[in-house]
PDB file of C-alpha atoms in Angstrom:
ATOM      1  CA  MET A   1     -38.349   5.855  42.237  1.00 31.00           C
ATOM      2  CA  HIS A   2     -37.728   2.177  42.855  1.00 31.00           C
ATOM      3  CA  ASN A   3     -40.647   0.510  44.211  1.00 34.00           C
ATOM      4  CA  SER A   4     -39.846  -2.226  46.290  1.00 35.00           C
ATOM      5  CA  PRO A   5     -42.520  -5.120  48.164  1.00 42.00           C
ATOM      6  CA  ILE A   6     -42.858  -4.392  51.638  1.00 40.00           C
ATOM      7  CA  LEU A   7     -40.984  -7.474  52.147  1.00 41.00           C
ATOM      8  CA  GLU A   8     -37.689  -9.283  51.120  1.00 46.00           C
ATOM      9  CA  LYS A   9     -36.224 -13.224  51.305  1.00 45.00           C
ATOM     10  CA  GLN A  10     -33.353 -13.329  54.233  1.00 43.00           C
ATOM     11  CA  SER A  11     -32.255 -16.088  56.059  1.00 44.00           C
ATOM     12  CA  GLY A  12     -32.945 -17.338  59.427  1.00 53.00           C
ATOM     13  CA  SER A  13     -35.507 -19.729  61.271  1.00 71.00           C
ATOM     14  CA  SER A  14     -38.981 -17.322  62.398  1.00 73.00           C
ATOM     15  CA  ILE A  15     -39.207 -19.305  65.244  1.00 79.00           C
ATOM     16  CA  GLN A  16     -35.214 -18.905  67.047  1.00 78.00           C
ATOM     17  CA  VAL A  17     -36.413 -15.083  66.044  1.00 73.00           C
ATOM     18  CA  ALA A  18     -39.267 -15.482  67.936  1.00 76.00           C
ATOM     19  CA  PHE A  19     -37.603 -17.011  71.343  1.00 80.00           C
ATOM     20  CA  ASN A  20     -34.764 -14.630  71.171  1.00 76.00           C
ATOM     21  CA  LEU A  21     -37.463 -12.354  70.796  1.00 74.00           C
ATOM     22  CA  ILE A  22     -39.326 -13.516  74.382  1.00 79.00           C
ATOM     23  CA  ASN A  23     -39.686 -10.566  76.515  1.00 78.00           C
ATOM     24  CA  THR A  24     -37.498  -8.426  74.475  1.00 68.00           C
ATOM     25  CA  SER A  25     -39.608  -4.781  75.074  1.00 60.00           C
ATOM     26  CA  TYR A  26     -41.117  -2.968  72.366  1.00 56.00           C
ATOM     27  CA  SER A  27     -42.929   0.323  72.479  1.00 51.00           C
ATOM     28  CA  GLN A  28     -47.243   0.254  72.176  1.00 47.00           C
ATOM     29  CA  LEU A  29     -46.361  -3.338  70.475  1.00 50.00           C
ATOM     30  CA  ASN A  30     -49.303  -5.620  68.996  1.00 56.00           C
ATOM     31  CA  SER A  31     -49.387  -8.011  67.334  1.00 59.00           C
ATOM     32  CA  GLY A  32     -48.432  -7.732  64.561  1.00 63.00           C
ATOM     33  CA  GLU A  33     -45.511  -5.603  64.933  1.00 62.00           C
ATOM     34  CA  TRP A  34     -44.319  -8.157  66.770  1.00 62.00           C
ATOM     35  CA  VAL A  35     -44.304 -10.161  64.035  1.00 65.00           C
ATOM     36  CA  ALA A  36     -43.775  -7.602  61.506  1.00 62.00           C
ATOM     37  CA  ALA A  37     -39.926  -7.379  63.897  1.00 61.00           C
ATOM     38  CA  VAL A  38     -40.042 -11.436  63.819  1.00 62.00           C
ATOM     39  CA  LEU A  39     -39.390 -11.174  59.993  1.00 61.00           C
ATOM     40  CA  ASN A  40     -37.642  -8.322  60.097  1.00 55.00           C
ATOM     41  CA  HIS A  41     -35.226 -10.453  61.137  1.00 49.00           C
ATOM     42  CA  SER A  42     -36.173 -13.950  59.452  1.00 50.00           C
ATOM     43  CA  ASP A  43     -37.849 -15.241  56.609  1.00 51.00           C
ATOM     44  CA  TYR A  44     -38.978 -11.956  55.213  1.00 49.00           C
ATOM     45  CA  LYS A  45     -38.373  -8.089  56.267  1.00 49.00           C
ATOM     46  CA  PRO A  46     -41.198  -5.312  55.921  1.00 48.00           C
ATOM     47  CA  LYS A  47     -39.017  -2.731  55.619  1.00 52.00           C
ATOM     48  CA  ASN A  48     -41.178   0.181  57.319  1.00 49.00           C
ATOM     49  CA  HIS A  49     -39.920  -0.243  60.563  1.00 47.00           C
ATOM     50  CA  TYR A  50     -41.753  -2.833  62.179  1.00 48.00           C
ATOM     51  CA  LYS A  51     -44.757  -0.421  61.719  1.00 52.00           C
ATOM     52  CA  TRP A  52     -47.374  -2.693  61.365  1.00 53.00           C
ATOM     53  CA  SER A  53     -50.171  -1.626  58.764  1.00 57.00           C
ATOM     54  CA  ASN A  54     -53.219  -3.232  55.623  1.00 58.00           C
ATOM     55  CA  GLU A  55     -50.288  -3.207  52.963  1.00 60.00           C
ATOM     56  CA  ILE A  56     -48.029  -5.560  55.670  1.00 59.00           C
ATOM     57  CA  SER A  57     -50.744  -7.606  56.272  1.00 59.00           C
ATOM     58  CA  THR A  58     -51.667  -8.163  52.407  1.00 61.00           C
ATOM     59  CA  GLN A  59     -48.589  -9.296  51.568  1.00 63.00           C
ATOM     60  CA  VAL A  60     -47.944 -11.316  54.707  1.00 64.00           C
ATOM     61  CA  ASN A  61     -50.737 -13.704  53.979  1.00 61.00           C
ATOM     62  CA  GLN A  62     -50.036 -13.291  49.975  1.00 66.00           C
ATOM     63  CA  ILE A  63     -46.679 -15.082  50.894  1.00 65.00           C
ATOM     64  CA  HIS A  64     -48.637 -17.515  53.674  1.00 74.00           C
ATOM     65  CA  GLN A  65     -50.795 -20.571  52.106  1.00 86.00           C
ATOM     66  CA  MET A  66     -53.945 -20.632  53.897  1.00 88.00           C
ATOM     67  CA  ILE A  67     -54.284 -24.176  56.206  1.00 92.00           C
ATOM     68  CA  GLY A  68     -56.168 -25.217  58.845  1.00 93.00           C
ATOM     69  CA  VAL A  69     -54.733 -24.617  61.915  1.00 95.00           C
ATOM     70  CA  LEU A  70     -55.058 -28.328  62.857  1.00 95.00           C
ATOM     71  CA  GLN A  71     -52.543 -28.710  60.057  1.00 94.00           C
ATOM     72  CA  ALA A  72     -50.087 -26.323  61.803  1.00 94.00           C
ATOM     73  CA  THR A  73     -46.269 -26.623  61.941  1.00 92.00           C
ATOM     74  CA  PRO A  74     -43.778 -25.050  64.062  1.00 90.00           C
ATOM     75  CA  GLY A  75     -42.909 -22.176  62.341  1.00 87.00           C
ATOM     76  CA  ASP A  76     -46.149 -21.605  61.123  1.00 88.00           C
ATOM     77  CA  LEU A  77     -48.256 -17.930  61.592  1.00 87.00           C
ATOM     78  CA  LEU A  78     -51.258 -18.299  63.538  1.00 89.00           C
ATOM     79  CA  PHE A  79     -54.147 -15.851  62.913  1.00 86.00           C
ATOM     80  CA  TRP A  80     -57.047 -13.649  64.513  1.00 85.00           C
ATOM     81  CA  GLY A  81     -59.762 -12.338  62.043  1.00 84.00           C
ATOM     82  CA  ILE A  82     -60.062 -12.631  58.297  1.00 83.00           C
ATOM     83  CA  PRO A  83     -57.674 -13.442  56.116  1.00 79.00           C
ATOM     84  CA  ALA A  84     -58.567  -9.817  54.549  1.00 75.00           C
ATOM     85  CA  ASN A  85     -57.704  -7.863  58.010  1.00 74.00           C
ATOM     86  CA  PRO A  86     -56.027 -10.027  60.922  1.00 76.00           C
ATOM     87  CA  TYR A  87     -56.621  -8.745  64.246  1.00 76.00           C
ATOM     88  CA  HIS A  88     -53.880 -10.586  66.312  1.00 79.00           C
ATOM     89  CA  VAL A  89     -51.151 -12.731  64.840  1.00 80.00           C
ATOM     90  CA  GLY A  90     -47.680 -15.244  67.021  1.00 84.00           C
ATOM     91  CA  ILE A  91     -46.420 -17.851  65.574  1.00 87.00           C
ATOM     92  CA  TYR A  92     -46.994 -21.279  66.424  1.00 91.00           C
ATOM     93  CA  ILE A  93     -43.789 -23.250  68.195  1.00 91.00           C
ATOM     94  CA  GLY A  94     -45.973 -27.078  68.712  1.00 92.00           C
ATOM     95  CA  GLY A  95     -47.575 -28.488  71.562  1.00 94.00           C
ATOM     96  CA  ASN A  96     -50.581 -25.955  70.807  1.00 94.00           C
ATOM     97  CA  GLN A  97     -48.363 -22.721  72.222  1.00 94.00           C
ATOM     98  CA  PHE A  98     -47.002 -20.093  70.610  1.00 91.00           C
ATOM     99  CA  ILE A  99     -44.860 -17.157  70.909  1.00 86.00           C
ATOM    100  CA  ALA A 100     -46.752 -13.467  70.077  1.00 82.00           C
ATOM    101  CA  ALA A 101     -47.242 -10.259  71.830  1.00 74.00           C
ATOM    102  CA  LYS A 102     -50.459  -9.001  73.033  1.00 67.00           C
ATOM    103  CA  LEU A 103     -52.239  -6.077  72.802  1.00 58.00           C
ATOM    104  CA  GLY A 104     -51.443  -3.611  75.281  1.00 60.00           C
ATOM    105  CA  GLN A 105     -48.394  -5.813  76.561  1.00 63.00           C
ATOM    106  CA  GLU A 106     -45.084  -4.404  75.738  1.00 64.00           C
ATOM    107  CA  THR A 107     -43.015  -8.208  75.541  1.00 75.00           C
ATOM    108  CA  ALA A 108     -43.869 -11.324  73.048  1.00 78.00           C
ATOM    109  CA  LYS A 109     -44.509 -14.083  75.259  1.00 85.00           C
ATOM    110  CA  VAL A 110     -45.181 -18.046  74.728  1.00 89.00           C
ATOM    111  CA  GLN A 111     -48.492 -18.180  75.073  1.00 89.00           C
ATOM    112  CA  VAL A 112     -51.022 -21.760  74.505  1.00 93.00           C
ATOM    113  CA  LEU A 113     -53.775 -21.718  72.609  1.00 94.00           C
ATOM    114  CA  SER A 114     -57.057 -23.056  74.581  1.00 92.00           C
ATOM    115  CA  LYS A 115     -61.020 -22.617  73.206  1.00 91.00           C
ATOM    116  CA  ASP A 116     -61.609 -19.411  74.388  1.00 88.00           C
ATOM    117  CA  TRP A 117     -58.332 -17.915  72.227  1.00 85.00           C
ATOM    118  CA  TYR A 118     -58.072 -19.694  69.582  1.00 94.00           C
ATOM    119  CA  PRO A 119     -57.522 -18.865  65.694  1.00 94.00           C
ATOM    120  CA  ASN A 120     -59.797 -18.346  62.838  1.00 93.00           C
ATOM    121  CA  PHE A 121     -56.543 -19.472  60.510  1.00 92.00           C
ATOM    122  CA  ALA A 122     -53.301 -20.621  59.904  1.00 92.00           C
ATOM    123  CA  GLY A 123     -50.542 -19.128  56.970  1.00 87.00           C
ATOM    124  CA  LYS A 124     -47.949 -21.503  56.266  1.00 84.00           C
ATOM    125  CA  THR A 125     -44.912 -19.891  53.978  1.00 70.00           C
ATOM    126  CA  VAL A 126     -45.095 -20.219  49.939  1.00 67.00           C
TER     127      VAL A 126
END
């Protein structure tokens, strides 16, 4: 049995894919599943059909170099929670905005960072 990694390199722009997926409907979507869907069509492809798991979370963290949120540039991932187990993730698009699906929503939307909803760290693809 071939033991391949969950994520494999693909080509494309995660920002463009994220914009293309705005308002796309997903069943019981959470932020991790949405980012997994974006990564599936851009730089990294989850191999378990968009299901966000601790294994994917760990591997996404491994392919990103942790940086401060203020150092994030468009295309970087924003994470809420601790690095070993983030509970929310979005794709930074610049101008204090990011694209993600909020828990309980079925579509991804552009959202604004605020002091009440601010990520704990960011990740830059390595």
